[in-house]
mmCIF file of C-alpha atoms in Angstrom:
data_model
loop_
_atom_site.group_PDB
_atom_site.id
_atom_site.type_symbol
_atom_site.label_atom_id
_atom_site.label_comp_id
_atom_site.label_asym_id
_atom_site.label_seq_id
_atom_site.Cartn_x
_atom_site.Cartn_y
_atom_site.Cartn_z
ATOM 1 C CA GLU A 1315 115.611 84.987 -209.552
ATOM 2 C CA VAL A 1316 116.285 84.322 -205.887
ATOM 3 C CA GLN A 1317 118.701 81.433 -205.396
ATOM 4 C CA LEU A 1318 120.061 79.911 -202.213
ATOM 5 C CA VAL A 1319 122.663 77.162 -202.565
ATOM 6 C CA GLU A 1320 123.905 75.295 -199.512
ATOM 7 C CA SER A 1321 127.197 73.429 -199.403
ATOM 8 C CA GLY A 1322 129.592 71.889 -196.929
ATOM 9 C CA GLY A 1323 127.615 68.893 -195.769
ATOM 10 C CA GLY A 1324 129.114 65.472 -195.326
ATOM 11 C CA LEU A 1325 130.032 62.717 -192.914
ATOM 12 C CA VAL A 1326 131.585 63.719 -189.588
ATOM 13 C CA GLN A 1327 132.320 61.813 -186.405
ATOM 14 C CA PRO A 1328 130.541 62.591 -183.134
ATOM 15 C CA GLY A 1329 132.305 65.437 -181.398
ATOM 16 C CA GLY A 1330 133.574 66.814 -184.679
ATOM 17 C CA SER A 1331 132.962 70.104 -186.454
ATOM 18 C CA LEU A 1332 131.589 71.176 -189.809
ATOM 19 C CA ARG A 1333 130.904 74.516 -191.478
ATOM 20 C CA LEU A 1334 127.982 74.901 -193.823
ATOM 21 C CA SER A 1335 127.708 77.704 -196.354
ATOM 22 C CA CYS A 1336 124.759 79.199 -198.172
ATOM 23 C CA ALA A 1337 125.451 81.251 -201.288
ATOM 24 C CA ALA A 1338 122.731 83.771 -202.074
ATOM 25 C CA SER A 1339 121.940 85.496 -205.353
ATOM 26 C CA GLY A 1340 119.120 87.321 -207.072
ATOM 27 C CA PHE A 1341 118.341 89.711 -204.212
ATOM 28 C CA THR A 1342 120.017 92.232 -201.913
ATOM 29 C CA PHE A 1343 121.396 89.775 -199.381
ATOM 30 C CA SER A 1344 122.483 92.425 -196.902
ATOM 31 C CA ASP A 1345 118.892 93.641 -196.435
ATOM 32 C CA HIS A 1346 117.547 90.329 -195.173
ATOM 33 C CA TYR A 1347 117.557 88.259 -192.019
ATOM 34 C CA MET A 1348 118.469 84.639 -192.748
ATOM 35 C CA ASP A 1349 117.486 81.363 -191.065
ATOM 36 C CA TRP A 1350 118.795 77.818 -190.861
ATOM 37 C CA VAL A 1351 116.237 75.005 -190.613
ATOM 38 C CA ARG A 1352 117.002 71.280 -190.441
ATOM 39 C CA GLN A 1353 115.168 68.037 -191.065
ATOM 40 C CA ALA A 1354 116.296 64.723 -189.631
ATOM 41 C CA PRO A 1355 115.733 61.694 -191.891
ATOM 42 C CA GLY A 1356 112.030 60.895 -192.043
ATOM 43 C CA LYS A 1357 111.168 63.624 -189.536
ATOM 44 C CA GLY A 1358 109.648 67.082 -189.535
ATOM 45 C CA LEU A 1359 111.191 70.535 -189.792
ATOM 46 C CA GLU A 1360 113.185 72.056 -186.925
ATOM 47 C CA TRP A 1361 114.219 75.712 -186.800
ATOM 48 C CA VAL A 1362 117.932 76.016 -185.954
ATOM 49 C CA GLY A 1363 118.542 79.731 -185.764
ATOM 50 C CA ARG A 1364 118.448 83.203 -187.284
ATOM 51 C CA ILE A 1365 120.840 86.043 -188.001
ATOM 52 C CA ARG A 1366 119.565 89.558 -188.444
ATOM 53 C CA ASN A 1367 120.988 92.146 -190.813
ATOM 54 C CA LYS A 1368 123.469 94.949 -190.192
ATOM 55 C CA ALA A 1369 120.701 97.340 -189.162
ATOM 56 C CA TYR A 1370 120.100 95.023 -186.202
ATOM 57 C CA SER A 1371 123.791 94.466 -185.501
ATOM 58 C CA TYR A 1372 123.847 90.942 -186.948
ATOM 59 C CA THR A 1373 122.290 89.620 -183.761
ATOM 60 C CA THR A 1374 121.410 85.951 -183.596
ATOM 61 C CA GLU A 1375 118.813 83.596 -182.113
ATOM 62 C CA TYR A 1376 119.201 79.843 -181.640
ATOM 63 C CA ALA A 1377 117.168 76.796 -180.790
ATOM 64 C CA ALA A 1378 117.991 75.405 -177.371
ATOM 65 C CA SER A 1379 119.168 72.131 -178.943
ATOM 66 C CA VAL A 1380 122.083 73.872 -180.704
ATOM 67 C CA ARG A 1381 122.800 76.935 -178.545
ATOM 68 C CA GLY A 1382 126.429 76.998 -177.457
ATOM 69 C CA ARG A 1383 127.472 74.489 -180.140
ATOM 70 C CA PHE A 1384 126.337 76.152 -183.388
ATOM 71 C CA THR A 1385 127.175 79.666 -184.589
ATOM 72 C CA ILE A 1386 125.471 81.517 -187.431
ATOM 73 C CA SER A 1387 127.414 84.194 -189.258
ATOM 74 C CA ARG A 1388 127.261 86.031 -192.550
ATOM 75 C CA ASP A 1389 129.508 87.884 -194.963
ATOM 76 C CA ASP A 1390 127.457 90.460 -196.819
ATOM 77 C CA SER A 1391 130.384 91.250 -199.133
ATOM 78 C CA LYS A 1392 130.249 87.647 -200.352
ATOM 79 C CA ASN A 1393 126.451 87.247 -200.191
ATOM 80 C CA SER A 1394 127.032 84.256 -197.976
ATOM 81 C CA LEU A 1395 125.540 82.738 -194.847
ATOM 82 C CA TYR A 1396 127.355 80.265 -192.626
ATOM 83 C CA LEU A 1397 126.584 77.700 -189.954
ATOM 84 C CA GLN A 1398 129.536 76.612 -187.841
ATOM 85 C CA MET A 1399 128.655 73.370 -186.100
ATOM 86 C CA ASN A 1400 130.854 72.148 -183.234
ATOM 87 C CA SER A 1401 130.577 69.260 -180.786
ATOM 88 C CA LEU A 1402 128.339 67.445 -183.222
ATOM 89 C CA LYS A 1403 126.041 64.711 -181.975
ATOM 90 C CA THR A 1404 124.384 61.859 -183.823
ATOM 91 C CA GLU A 1405 121.059 63.647 -183.363
ATOM 92 C CA ASP A 1406 122.366 66.540 -185.482
ATOM 93 C CA THR A 1407 122.147 64.279 -188.531
ATOM 94 C CA ALA A 1408 119.793 66.083 -190.902
ATOM 95 C CA VAL A 1409 119.363 67.981 -194.123
ATOM 96 C CA TYR A 1410 120.144 71.625 -193.391
ATOM 97 C CA TYR A 1411 118.296 74.343 -195.292
ATOM 98 C CA CYS A 1412 118.992 78.052 -195.415
ATOM 99 C CA ASN A 1413 116.047 80.438 -195.756
ATOM 100 C CA ARG A 1414 115.659 84.021 -196.759
ATOM 101 C CA VAL A 1415 113.478 85.873 -194.267
ATOM 102 C CA ARG A 1416 111.119 88.684 -195.238
ATOM 103 C CA HIS A 1417 108.904 91.085 -193.350
ATOM 104 C CA CYS A 1418 105.484 89.474 -192.992
ATOM 105 C CA SER A 1419 102.820 91.879 -191.763
ATOM 106 C CA GLY A 1420 104.567 92.876 -188.556
ATOM 107 C CA GLY A 1421 106.718 89.805 -188.161
ATOM 108 C CA SER A 1422 109.541 88.081 -190.033
ATOM 109 C CA CYS A 1423 108.979 84.806 -191.838
ATOM 110 C CA PRO A 1424 110.823 82.680 -194.408
ATOM 111 C CA ASP A 1425 109.970 82.960 -198.076
ATOM 112 C CA TYR A 1426 112.694 81.318 -200.173
ATOM 113 C CA TRP A 1427 114.461 78.045 -199.314
ATOM 114 C CA GLY A 1428 117.665 76.477 -200.531
ATOM 115 C CA GLN A 1429 117.808 72.874 -201.725
ATOM 116 C CA GLY A 1430 119.533 71.670 -198.554
ATOM 117 C CA THR A 1431 122.777 69.926 -197.661
ATOM 118 C CA LEU A 1432 122.996 66.618 -195.779
ATOM 119 C CA VAL A 1433 125.021 66.344 -192.596
ATOM 120 C CA THR A 1434 125.609 62.859 -191.235
ATOM 121 C CA VAL A 1435 127.128 62.473 -187.779
ATOM 122 C CA SER A 1436 128.302 58.907 -187.289
ATOM 123 C CA SER A 1437 131.324 56.938 -186.192
ATOM 124 C CA ASP B 489 108.254 77.570 -176.098
ATOM 125 C CA ILE B 490 105.103 77.691 -178.212
ATOM 126 C CA GLN B 491 103.935 74.231 -179.239
ATOM 127 C CA MET B 492 102.297 73.814 -182.643
ATOM 128 C CA THR B 493 99.953 70.868 -183.142
ATOM 129 C CA GLN B 494 98.703 69.873 -186.575
ATOM 130 C CA SER B 495 95.768 67.616 -187.317
ATOM 131 C CA PRO B 496 95.338 65.232 -188.864
ATOM 132 C CA SER B 497 98.869 63.858 -189.157
ATOM 133 C CA SER B 498 97.855 62.284 -192.453
ATOM 134 C CA LEU B 499 94.835 62.142 -194.700
ATOM 135 C CA SER B 500 93.768 60.408 -197.879
ATOM 136 C CA ALA B 501 91.856 62.400 -200.453
ATOM 137 C CA SER B 502 90.846 62.241 -204.096
ATOM 138 C CA VAL B 503 91.607 64.625 -206.924
ATOM 139 C CA GLY B 504 89.045 67.416 -206.804
ATOM 140 C CA ASP B 505 88.407 67.115 -203.057
ATOM 141 C CA ARG B 506 88.414 70.102 -200.732
ATOM 142 C CA VAL B 507 90.975 69.521 -197.995
ATOM 143 C CA THR B 508 91.382 71.323 -194.666
ATOM 144 C CA ILE B 509 94.326 71.022 -192.299
ATOM 145 C CA THR B 510 94.274 72.454 -188.778
ATOM 146 C CA CYS B 511 97.143 73.943 -186.787
ATOM 147 C CA ARG B 512 96.770 74.856 -183.111
ATOM 148 C CA ALA B 513 99.180 76.960 -181.074
ATOM 149 C CA SER B 514 99.726 76.443 -177.352
ATOM 150 C CA GLN B 515 99.340 80.191 -176.796
ATOM 151 C CA ASP B 516 98.077 83.232 -178.661
ATOM 152 C CA ILE B 517 100.244 83.974 -181.713
ATOM 153 C CA THR B 518 97.823 86.553 -183.210
ATOM 154 C CA ASN B 519 98.370 85.945 -186.942
ATOM 155 C CA TYR B 520 102.117 85.157 -186.969
ATOM 156 C CA LEU B 521 101.551 81.861 -188.730
ATOM 157 C CA ALA B 522 103.082 80.470 -191.928
ATOM 158 C CA TRP B 523 102.327 77.382 -194.021
ATOM 159 C CA PHE B 524 104.761 75.344 -196.121
ATOM 160 C CA GLN B 525 104.459 72.521 -198.642
ATOM 161 C CA GLN B 526 107.110 69.824 -198.974
ATOM 162 C CA LYS B 527 107.232 67.120 -201.633
ATOM 163 C CA PRO B 528 109.338 63.972 -201.133
ATOM 164 C CA GLY B 529 113.048 64.622 -201.549
ATOM 165 C CA LYS B 530 112.514 68.342 -202.113
ATOM 166 C CA ALA B 531 112.978 71.511 -200.089
ATOM 167 C CA PRO B 532 109.925 73.049 -198.488
ATOM 168 C CA LYS B 533 108.080 75.767 -200.367
ATOM 169 C CA SER B 534 106.525 78.756 -198.652
ATOM 170 C CA LEU B 535 102.788 79.061 -199.273
ATOM 171 C CA ILE B 536 101.189 81.438 -196.778
ATOM 172 C CA TYR B 537 102.285 84.041 -194.221
ATOM 173 C CA ALA B 538 100.372 86.130 -191.691
ATOM 174 C CA ALA B 539 97.859 83.263 -191.505
ATOM 175 C CA SER B 540 96.088 84.163 -194.741
ATOM 176 C CA SER B 541 98.385 86.006 -197.187
ATOM 177 C CA LEU B 542 99.708 84.052 -200.164
ATOM 178 C CA HIS B 543 103.360 84.340 -201.151
ATOM 179 C CA GLY B 544 103.886 85.438 -204.737
ATOM 180 C CA GLY B 545 103.206 82.758 -207.323
ATOM 181 C CA VAL B 546 101.158 80.547 -204.994
ATOM 182 C CA PRO B 547 97.885 79.536 -206.664
ATOM 183 C CA SER B 548 94.647 80.811 -205.200
ATOM 184 C CA LYS B 549 93.376 77.277 -204.546
ATOM 185 C CA PHE B 550 95.394 77.565 -201.325
ATOM 186 C CA SER B 551 93.878 79.655 -198.568
ATOM 187 C CA GLY B 552 94.581 80.182 -194.914
ATOM 188 C CA SER B 553 92.508 81.465 -192.055
ATOM 189 C CA GLY B 554 92.496 81.846 -188.308
ATOM 190 C CA SER B 555 93.952 83.933 -185.539
ATOM 191 C CA GLY B 556 94.950 83.518 -181.939
ATOM 192 C CA THR B 557 95.477 79.804 -181.413
ATOM 193 C CA GLU B 558 93.584 78.054 -184.210
ATOM 194 C CA PHE B 559 94.412 78.148 -187.887
ATOM 195 C CA THR B 560 93.462 76.279 -191.041
ATOM 196 C CA LEU B 561 94.965 75.650 -194.451
ATOM 197 C CA THR B 562 92.455 74.797 -197.161
ATOM 198 C CA ILE B 563 93.091 73.430 -200.633
ATOM 199 C CA SER B 564 89.934 74.115 -202.592
ATOM 200 C CA SER B 565 90.260 71.414 -205.267
ATOM 201 C CA LEU B 566 93.060 68.926 -204.768
ATOM 202 C CA GLN B 567 95.233 68.291 -207.805
ATOM 203 C CA PRO B 568 97.912 65.606 -208.326
ATOM 204 C CA GLU B 569 100.692 68.131 -207.700
ATOM 205 C CA ASP B 570 99.244 68.976 -204.264
ATOM 206 C CA PHE B 571 99.986 65.587 -202.751
ATOM 207 C CA ALA B 572 102.693 66.487 -200.257
ATOM 208 C CA THR B 573 103.357 67.147 -196.586
ATOM 209 C CA TYR B 574 102.226 70.481 -195.175
ATOM 210 C CA TYR B 575 103.745 72.233 -192.159
ATOM 211 C CA CYS B 576 102.698 75.257 -190.124
ATOM 212 C CA GLN B 577 105.178 77.492 -188.288
ATOM 213 C CA GLN B 578 104.701 80.219 -185.699
ATOM 214 C CA TYR B 579 106.972 83.234 -185.897
ATOM 215 C CA LYS B 580 105.494 85.145 -182.965
ATOM 216 C CA SER B 581 108.348 84.366 -180.618
ATOM 217 C CA TYR B 582 111.659 82.537 -180.362
ATOM 218 C CA PRO B 583 112.320 79.719 -180.730
ATOM 219 C CA LEU B 584 110.325 79.540 -183.928
ATOM 220 C CA THR B 585 108.431 76.268 -183.949
ATOM 221 C CA PHE B 586 106.846 74.029 -186.577
ATOM 222 C CA GLY B 587 103.894 71.725 -186.420
ATOM 223 C CA GLY B 588 104.558 68.027 -186.903
ATOM 224 C CA GLY B 589 103.266 68.014 -190.471
ATOM 225 C CA THR B 590 100.231 66.683 -192.326
ATOM 226 C CA LYS B 591 100.829 64.204 -195.126
ATOM 227 C CA VAL B 592 98.223 64.436 -197.880
ATOM 228 C CA GLU B 593 98.034 61.169 -199.786
ATOM 229 C CA ILE B 594 96.082 59.931 -202.766
ATOM 230 C CA LYS B 595 92.969 57.901 -201.964
#
């Protein structure tokens, strides 16, 4: 059974940093791209970024709203995905979800989602 | 960036109704379109990819269609467990973008 479990959320002051983790199990983690998606309270879904697998040199893509402040990384030996968040703003307050990405008829789309972890940026 | 526009933003329907939700892309995304279901307080669930292919375990009452810039999600016979918010997402190009969501409520 595929499982994705996020952790590391909490309350942080504006300008602060936080590192989220996503522990994966039930599949060959190293084969898959992985995404982070967030959802501000009462709002819709926002894609944060993606990390590819080793075959694609672990390259990354980011939303403009987080580029330069957030960094996605992974440790295939630990079946873990990370989101390092720096220079946090109040508008980064959201539930953060990690997604497994699969090949989808020529493209790459999410299939499994974690349960999410809440990040609150407030003074 | 590719903008995704869903309509309606909310709808009221009865159990047994056929429901259709529309998602429009601001440019041609061929069929690189996914649909998700989210219930209150829960993580989203992936329903459809490539505009019309169901992920494993998704019941056949859900169907998707469309290509280019216009897409639809149809629920053939609405059941109590289907009341939720539905989102589309394009994965044709970065940044990946979601529609604003369609909340399906009980009439």
